[in-house]
Amino acid sequence: MQASARSPSRQAAVHNVDSSESADRNESSSSDDWFTVPPRSLSSVVLRSVQAALKDDRCRQDVVISGSTSNNDEKFIKVLLKLIHFNTMPVSHKRIGKEGNRPRLLLLTFTSAPDAKAFMSSYDCARKNKSPHCLYIYLNARSLKHVTSSVNKLVELQNLVASNRTILVAITETWLNDSVFDGEVLPPYFFIHRKDRSVTNPDKRGGGVLLAVDERLPLKRRRDLEPPCEVLVCELSPKGAPRVAVLLCYRPPNTDLNAFNNLIEQCIFNIFHEFSVLCLLGDFNITNVNWSHPVLNGIGAITNFIQLMYSNALSQMLMAM
């Protein structure tokens, strides 16, 4: 009887142990299943989070910059990378934004977010923090809009500016009008001042002057000092240096030189009431003069112009090429 009484007790004990182990196994199995196969609602949340993170990482590989109007974006990018001393080419590039008169933005995609970040660091450093050797460009364009199968003057100008550390660009005979936006001429980090011929003589085409400076240089237009002809006057205020008046002019070859002399003389007179330094640029269409050693020959409009330069202590700094 006692044996019979102990046997069920042992069986019950064994049964209880087996039940406990089975429960532990079931709990362990359930726990494993929770990590490997999450509930459907939780799975969609995690999936959306991962997709957003991947999308955000891909976005960080992209850089958007203002591109030129050049049709050869790959060449433009190579010139830009050389300029900012960055060696990693983007894996792809494309134009974004609507087609229109203004240049479309350029989207660069790099292999990784760190590459894109390094590019932007080099780009910003080159644009804002470095003090590069300055390059000043003056040219007579005879129509910046001129395009043929072999020549595109706007593209040539933009490549010239991008290939050098240019901070000031002065151009005569731009032949521009209201149909051409400033952003089509030079990159957006230039402040551009124009006086198109449509302003001074709407009935005639051609002519026009343009002065552009890097955004790091403080420059403002001085319309109050400008005569009513194709002349631009701007005030340049470099740090730690005297203010400079920049005078850019174009005289058409068929205009009265004496009348032009009078206008320029009054303009220079007004400028020197405010400034001690004047930079005079332009195309005066005065021939048969050796500007390195100009000679005064008697009385005449050309002699008067040379005397005007001498009397204001203006001397030749740049020679035409």
Tab-separated table of C-alpha atoms in Angstrom:
chain	number	residue	atom	x	y	z
A	1	MET	CA	0.000	0.000	0.000
A	2	GLN	CA	2.846	2.252	0.877
A	3	ALA	CA	4.592	1.375	-2.367
A	4	SER	CA	1.400	1.989	-4.153
A	5	ALA	CA	1.045	5.355	-2.370
A	6	ARG	CA	4.658	6.446	-3.210
A	7	SER	CA	4.428	5.513	-6.868
A	8	PRO	CA	1.755	8.066	-7.823
A	9	SER	CA	3.700	10.677	-5.881
A	10	ARG	CA	6.835	9.949	-7.875
A	11	GLN	CA	4.872	9.938	-11.096
A	12	ALA	CA	3.308	13.249	-10.204
A	13	ALA	CA	6.737	14.686	-9.426
A	14	VAL	CA	8.138	13.466	-12.700
A	15	HIS	CA	5.119	14.786	-14.512
A	16	ASN	CA	5.478	18.183	-12.881
A	17	VAL	CA	9.142	18.394	-13.890
A	18	ASP	CA	8.311	17.439	-17.447
A	19	SER	CA	5.578	20.086	-17.564
A	20	SER	CA	7.981	22.743	-16.285
A	21	GLU	CA	10.629	21.857	-18.880
A	22	SER	CA	7.986	21.845	-21.574
A	23	ALA	CA	6.798	25.289	-20.470
A	24	ASP	CA	10.399	26.572	-20.465
A	25	ARG	CA	10.895	25.207	-23.952
A	26	ASN	CA	7.682	26.785	-25.128
A	27	GLU	CA	8.682	30.136	-23.580
A	28	SER	CA	12.162	29.914	-25.145
A	29	SER	CA	10.693	29.033	-28.508
A	30	SER	CA	8.237	31.893	-28.277
A	31	SER	CA	11.044	34.298	-27.364
A	32	ASP	CA	13.170	33.183	-30.335
A	33	ASP	CA	10.214	33.542	-32.638
A	34	TRP	CA	9.665	37.122	-31.383
A	35	PHE	CA	13.149	38.147	-32.566
A	36	THR	CA	13.186	36.269	-35.834
A	37	VAL	CA	9.641	36.840	-37.006
A	38	PRO	CA	8.270	40.091	-35.543
A	39	PRO	CA	4.604	40.901	-35.576
A	40	ARG	CA	3.385	42.250	-38.901
A	41	SER	CA	2.674	45.744	-37.521
A	42	LEU	CA	6.141	46.024	-35.959
A	43	SER	CA	7.799	44.642	-39.117
A	44	SER	CA	6.300	47.427	-41.286
A	45	VAL	CA	7.496	50.108	-38.845
A	46	VAL	CA	11.051	48.756	-38.869
A	47	LEU	CA	10.990	48.379	-42.656
A	48	ARG	CA	9.874	51.971	-43.136
A	49	SER	CA	12.566	53.147	-40.739
A	50	VAL	CA	15.276	51.214	-42.591
A	51	GLN	CA	14.051	52.462	-45.964
A	52	ALA	CA	14.068	56.051	-44.695
A	53	ALA	CA	17.598	55.620	-43.339
A	54	LEU	CA	18.821	54.195	-46.645
A	55	LYS	CA	17.105	56.968	-48.574
A	56	ASP	CA	18.623	59.569	-46.260
A	57	ASP	CA	22.076	58.021	-46.753
A	58	ARG	CA	21.637	58.112	-50.527
A	59	CYS	CA	20.603	61.760	-50.302
A	60	ARG	CA	23.751	62.496	-48.333
A	61	GLN	CA	25.739	61.209	-51.307
A	62	ASP	CA	24.223	63.932	-53.487
A	63	VAL	CA	25.499	67.478	-53.872
A	64	VAL	CA	23.673	70.213	-55.778
A	65	ILE	CA	25.679	73.090	-57.203
A	66	SER	CA	25.022	75.879	-59.665
A	67	GLY	CA	26.353	74.706	-62.987
A	68	SER	CA	27.490	76.681	-65.996
A	69	THR	CA	25.628	76.891	-69.274
A	70	SER	CA	28.264	74.620	-70.802
A	71	ASN	CA	26.946	71.673	-72.772
A	72	ASN	CA	29.890	69.587	-71.546
A	73	ASP	CA	29.100	68.991	-67.870
A	74	GLU	CA	31.838	66.383	-67.498
A	75	LYS	CA	34.501	68.868	-68.587
A	76	PHE	CA	33.024	71.509	-66.281
A	77	ILE	CA	33.174	69.082	-63.327
A	78	LYS	CA	36.805	68.145	-64.053
A	79	VAL	CA	37.788	71.820	-64.173
A	80	LEU	CA	35.917	72.461	-60.921
A	81	LEU	CA	37.554	69.522	-59.108
A	82	LYS	CA	40.973	70.678	-60.264
A	83	LEU	CA	40.215	74.183	-59.047
A	84	ILE	CA	39.257	73.048	-55.526
A	85	HIS	CA	41.997	70.366	-55.380
A	86	PHE	CA	39.576	67.454	-54.968
A	87	ASN	CA	40.517	64.120	-56.554
A	88	THR	CA	37.356	61.987	-56.288
A	89	MET	CA	35.084	62.151	-59.313
A	90	PRO	CA	31.334	61.750	-58.744
A	91	VAL	CA	29.895	58.479	-59.982
A	92	SER	CA	27.158	60.295	-61.857
A	93	HIS	CA	25.811	63.748	-62.620
A	94	LYS	CA	22.677	65.233	-64.112
A	95	ARG	CA	20.871	68.526	-64.561
A	96	ILE	CA	17.805	69.138	-62.413
A	97	GLY	CA	15.064	71.722	-62.492
A	98	LYS	CA	12.908	73.083	-65.256
A	99	GLU	CA	14.244	74.076	-68.630
A	100	GLY	CA	14.347	77.840	-69.059
A	101	ASN	CA	16.504	80.868	-69.631
A	102	ARG	CA	18.490	80.327	-66.440
A	103	PRO	CA	21.162	77.617	-66.055
A	104	ARG	CA	19.800	74.446	-64.473
A	105	LEU	CA	21.300	73.130	-61.251
A	106	LEU	CA	23.857	70.328	-61.415
A	107	LEU	CA	23.368	67.257	-59.215
A	108	LEU	CA	26.557	65.333	-58.378
A	109	THR	CA	26.316	61.851	-56.831
A	110	PHE	CA	29.322	60.396	-55.016
A	111	THR	CA	29.984	56.815	-53.943
A	112	SER	CA	29.451	57.621	-50.277
A	113	ALA	CA	28.230	60.306	-47.927
A	114	PRO	CA	31.781	60.996	-46.626
A	115	ASP	CA	32.956	61.672	-50.206
A	116	ALA	CA	30.120	64.122	-50.746
A	117	LYS	CA	30.871	65.816	-47.429
A	118	ALA	CA	34.576	66.050	-48.300
A	119	PHE	CA	33.714	67.597	-51.663
A	120	MET	CA	31.541	70.257	-50.045
A	121	SER	CA	34.282	70.981	-47.521
A	122	SER	CA	36.842	71.497	-50.305
A	123	TYR	CA	34.373	73.528	-52.346
A	124	ASP	CA	33.500	75.844	-49.444
A	125	CYS	CA	37.150	76.168	-48.448
A	126	ALA	CA	38.180	77.149	-51.961
A	127	ARG	CA	35.302	79.590	-52.311
A	128	LYS	CA	35.361	81.334	-48.936
A	129	ASN	CA	38.400	80.604	-46.792
A	130	LYS	CA	41.393	80.598	-49.071
A	131	SER	CA	43.142	83.688	-50.343
A	132	PRO	CA	44.018	82.682	-53.909
A	133	HIS	CA	46.209	84.578	-56.304
A	134	CYS	CA	43.949	87.142	-57.877
A	135	LEU	CA	43.274	87.165	-61.566
A	136	TYR	CA	41.668	90.075	-63.350
A	137	ILE	CA	40.251	89.613	-66.810
A	138	TYR	CA	39.485	92.373	-69.275
A	139	LEU	CA	38.335	91.616	-72.798
A	140	ASN	CA	36.427	93.001	-75.729
A	141	ALA	CA	33.908	90.283	-76.503
A	142	ARG	CA	32.229	91.538	-79.680
A	143	SER	CA	29.055	89.684	-78.664
A	144	LEU	CA	28.992	87.203	-75.808
A	145	LYS	CA	25.922	85.674	-77.435
A	146	HIS	CA	27.895	84.648	-80.528
A	147	VAL	CA	27.454	80.920	-81.138
A	148	THR	CA	28.546	78.873	-84.141
A	149	SER	CA	29.303	75.208	-84.719
A	150	SER	CA	32.838	75.803	-83.462
A	151	VAL	CA	32.525	78.817	-81.132
A	152	ASN	CA	30.393	79.519	-78.074
A	153	LYS	CA	31.729	82.659	-76.428
A	154	LEU	CA	29.703	82.311	-73.228
A	155	VAL	CA	31.032	78.804	-72.664
A	156	GLU	CA	34.587	79.941	-73.452
A	157	LEU	CA	34.263	82.776	-70.938
A	158	GLN	CA	32.917	80.457	-68.232
A	159	ASN	CA	35.711	77.929	-68.816
A	160	LEU	CA	38.289	80.720	-68.673
A	161	VAL	CA	36.893	81.966	-65.367
A	162	ALA	CA	36.577	78.449	-63.892
A	163	SER	CA	40.099	77.473	-64.958
A	164	ASN	CA	41.632	80.454	-63.160
A	165	ARG	CA	41.120	82.050	-59.800
A	166	THR	CA	39.324	85.010	-61.267
A	167	ILE	CA	37.932	87.667	-58.961
A	168	LEU	CA	37.174	90.471	-61.410
A	169	VAL	CA	35.893	90.363	-64.971
A	170	ALA	CA	35.492	93.465	-67.143
A	171	ILE	CA	33.976	93.145	-70.615
A	172	THR	CA	33.218	95.659	-73.345
A	173	GLU	CA	31.020	95.091	-76.395
A	174	THR	CA	28.923	92.486	-74.623
A	175	TRP	CA	26.069	92.914	-77.121
A	176	LEU	CA	23.686	91.818	-74.359
A	177	ASN	CA	20.093	92.893	-73.773
A	178	ASP	CA	17.202	92.098	-71.428
A	179	SER	CA	16.746	88.660	-72.995
A	180	VAL	CA	20.000	87.460	-71.379
A	181	PHE	CA	20.036	86.927	-67.597
A	182	ASP	CA	23.111	87.547	-65.455
A	183	GLY	CA	23.097	83.888	-64.400
A	184	GLU	CA	23.637	82.833	-68.010
A	185	VAL	CA	26.845	84.850	-68.249
A	186	LEU	CA	28.833	83.910	-65.138
A	187	PRO	CA	28.477	81.631	-62.079
A	188	PRO	CA	26.249	82.874	-59.227
A	189	TYR	CA	29.188	83.695	-56.946
A	190	PHE	CA	29.817	86.785	-59.082
A	191	PHE	CA	28.074	90.097	-58.529
A	192	ILE	CA	27.352	91.415	-62.016
A	193	HIS	CA	26.785	95.024	-63.061
A	194	ARG	CA	25.772	95.781	-66.637
A	195	LYS	CA	25.018	98.747	-68.834
A	196	ASP	CA	23.617	97.374	-72.058
A	197	ARG	CA	23.365	99.548	-75.139
A	198	SER	CA	19.597	99.212	-74.915
A	199	VAL	CA	19.862	101.563	-71.918
A	200	THR	CA	21.995	104.266	-73.553
A	201	ASN	CA	20.932	103.929	-77.196
A	202	PRO	CA	17.911	101.646	-77.694
A	203	ASP	CA	17.852	102.167	-81.462
A	204	LYS	CA	21.241	100.504	-82.027
A	205	ARG	CA	22.524	97.014	-81.376
A	206	GLY	CA	25.955	95.940	-80.087
A	207	GLY	CA	28.031	97.765	-77.492
A	208	GLY	CA	27.424	97.363	-73.782
A	209	VAL	CA	29.742	96.980	-70.791
A	210	LEU	CA	29.817	94.479	-67.926
A	211	LEU	CA	31.748	94.430	-64.657
A	212	ALA	CA	31.631	91.343	-62.427
A	213	VAL	CA	33.415	90.710	-59.127
A	214	ASP	CA	33.708	87.760	-56.787
A	215	GLU	CA	31.113	87.863	-54.001
A	216	ARG	CA	33.930	88.024	-51.439
A	217	LEU	CA	34.817	91.520	-52.625
A	218	PRO	CA	32.608	94.372	-51.420
A	219	LEU	CA	31.537	96.259	-54.537
A	220	LYS	CA	28.658	98.611	-55.210
A	221	ARG	CA	27.422	100.439	-58.285
A	222	ARG	CA	27.811	104.241	-58.353
A	223	ARG	CA	25.232	105.383	-60.855
A	224	ASP	CA	25.518	108.923	-59.505
A	225	LEU	CA	29.023	109.138	-60.981
A	226	GLU	CA	28.191	107.687	-64.398
A	227	PRO	CA	27.865	109.884	-67.516
A	228	PRO	CA	25.056	109.168	-70.036
A	229	CYS	CA	27.094	106.834	-72.220
A	230	GLU	CA	28.483	103.296	-72.094
A	231	VAL	CA	30.370	103.822	-68.847
A	232	LEU	CA	30.127	101.885	-65.574
A	233	VAL	CA	31.426	103.220	-62.265
A	234	CYS	CA	31.685	100.947	-59.236
A	235	GLU	CA	33.136	101.384	-55.752
A	236	LEU	CA	35.448	98.651	-54.492
A	237	SER	CA	36.160	98.564	-50.748
A	238	PRO	CA	38.868	95.980	-49.989
A	239	LYS	CA	39.711	95.262	-46.355
A	240	GLY	CA	42.626	97.243	-45.009
A	241	ALA	CA	43.063	99.251	-48.206
A	242	PRO	CA	41.732	102.518	-49.647
A	243	ARG	CA	38.498	102.507	-51.594
A	244	VAL	CA	38.965	102.123	-55.333
A	245	ALA	CA	36.775	103.587	-58.057
A	246	VAL	CA	36.573	101.206	-61.020
A	247	LEU	CA	35.614	102.940	-64.257
A	248	LEU	CA	34.805	100.747	-67.256
A	249	CYS	CA	33.923	102.387	-70.559
A	250	TYR	CA	33.422	101.693	-74.229
A	251	ARG	CA	33.572	104.378	-76.935
A	252	PRO	CA	32.128	103.326	-80.296
A	253	PRO	CA	34.535	104.179	-83.116
A	254	ASN	CA	32.075	106.447	-84.928
A	255	THR	CA	31.357	108.776	-81.985
A	256	ASP	CA	32.833	112.233	-81.399
A	257	LEU	CA	36.093	111.820	-79.446
A	258	ASN	CA	35.997	115.426	-78.176
A	259	ALA	CA	32.536	114.892	-76.710
A	260	PHE	CA	33.716	111.628	-75.152
A	261	ASN	CA	36.747	113.403	-73.651
A	262	ASN	CA	34.489	115.962	-72.020
A	263	LEU	CA	32.259	113.297	-70.476
A	264	ILE	CA	35.181	111.249	-69.164
A	265	GLU	CA	36.970	114.355	-67.850
A	266	GLN	CA	33.921	115.364	-65.804
A	267	CYS	CA	33.467	111.781	-64.610
A	268	ILE	CA	37.093	111.526	-63.429
A	269	PHE	CA	36.835	114.964	-61.796
A	270	ASN	CA	33.793	113.818	-59.763
A	271	ILE	CA	35.472	110.536	-58.842
A	272	PHE	CA	38.589	112.210	-57.436
A	273	HIS	CA	36.399	114.304	-55.159
A	274	GLU	CA	35.678	111.062	-53.267
A	275	PHE	CA	38.458	108.619	-54.135
A	276	SER	CA	42.218	108.660	-54.117
A	277	VAL	CA	42.569	105.554	-56.304
A	278	LEU	CA	41.061	105.066	-59.769
A	279	CYS	CA	41.240	102.035	-62.044
A	280	LEU	CA	40.243	102.927	-65.597
A	281	LEU	CA	39.418	100.088	-67.985
A	282	GLY	CA	37.932	100.049	-71.425
A	283	ASP	CA	38.131	100.203	-75.178
A	284	PHE	CA	38.496	103.801	-76.345
A	285	ASN	CA	38.900	102.966	-80.046
A	286	ILE	CA	41.845	105.327	-80.329
A	287	THR	CA	44.320	104.035	-82.911
A	288	ASN	CA	47.833	104.975	-83.968
A	289	VAL	CA	49.003	105.515	-80.383
A	290	ASN	CA	51.896	103.706	-78.709
A	291	TRP	CA	50.387	103.427	-75.257
A	292	SER	CA	53.698	102.333	-73.726
A	293	HIS	CA	55.249	105.654	-74.762
A	294	PRO	CA	52.455	107.958	-75.951
A	295	VAL	CA	53.610	111.076	-77.796
A	296	LEU	CA	51.767	114.386	-77.833
A	297	ASN	CA	51.605	115.594	-81.421
A	298	GLY	CA	50.115	119.057	-81.663
A	299	ILE	CA	46.449	119.780	-80.973
A	300	GLY	CA	43.632	117.320	-81.466
A	301	ALA	CA	41.174	115.002	-79.762
A	302	ILE	CA	43.703	112.176	-79.354
A	303	THR	CA	46.264	114.551	-77.820
A	304	ASN	CA	43.583	115.885	-75.479
A	305	PHE	CA	42.756	112.354	-74.354
A	306	ILE	CA	46.426	111.553	-73.632
A	307	GLN	CA	46.784	114.828	-71.711
A	308	LEU	CA	43.675	113.918	-69.710
A	309	MET	CA	45.338	110.668	-68.670
A	310	TYR	CA	48.623	112.382	-67.755
A	311	SER	CA	46.968	115.202	-65.826
A	312	ASN	CA	45.195	112.685	-63.583
A	313	ALA	CA	48.362	110.613	-63.016
A	314	LEU	CA	46.904	107.647	-64.918
A	315	SER	CA	49.449	105.312	-66.468
A	316	GLN	CA	49.241	102.117	-68.504
A	317	MET	CA	49.095	98.993	-66.342
A	318	LEU	CA	47.774	96.288	-68.684
A	319	MET	CA	48.594	95.832	-72.351
A	320	ALA	CA	46.220	94.386	-74.940
A	321	MET	CA	47.012	90.855	-76.075
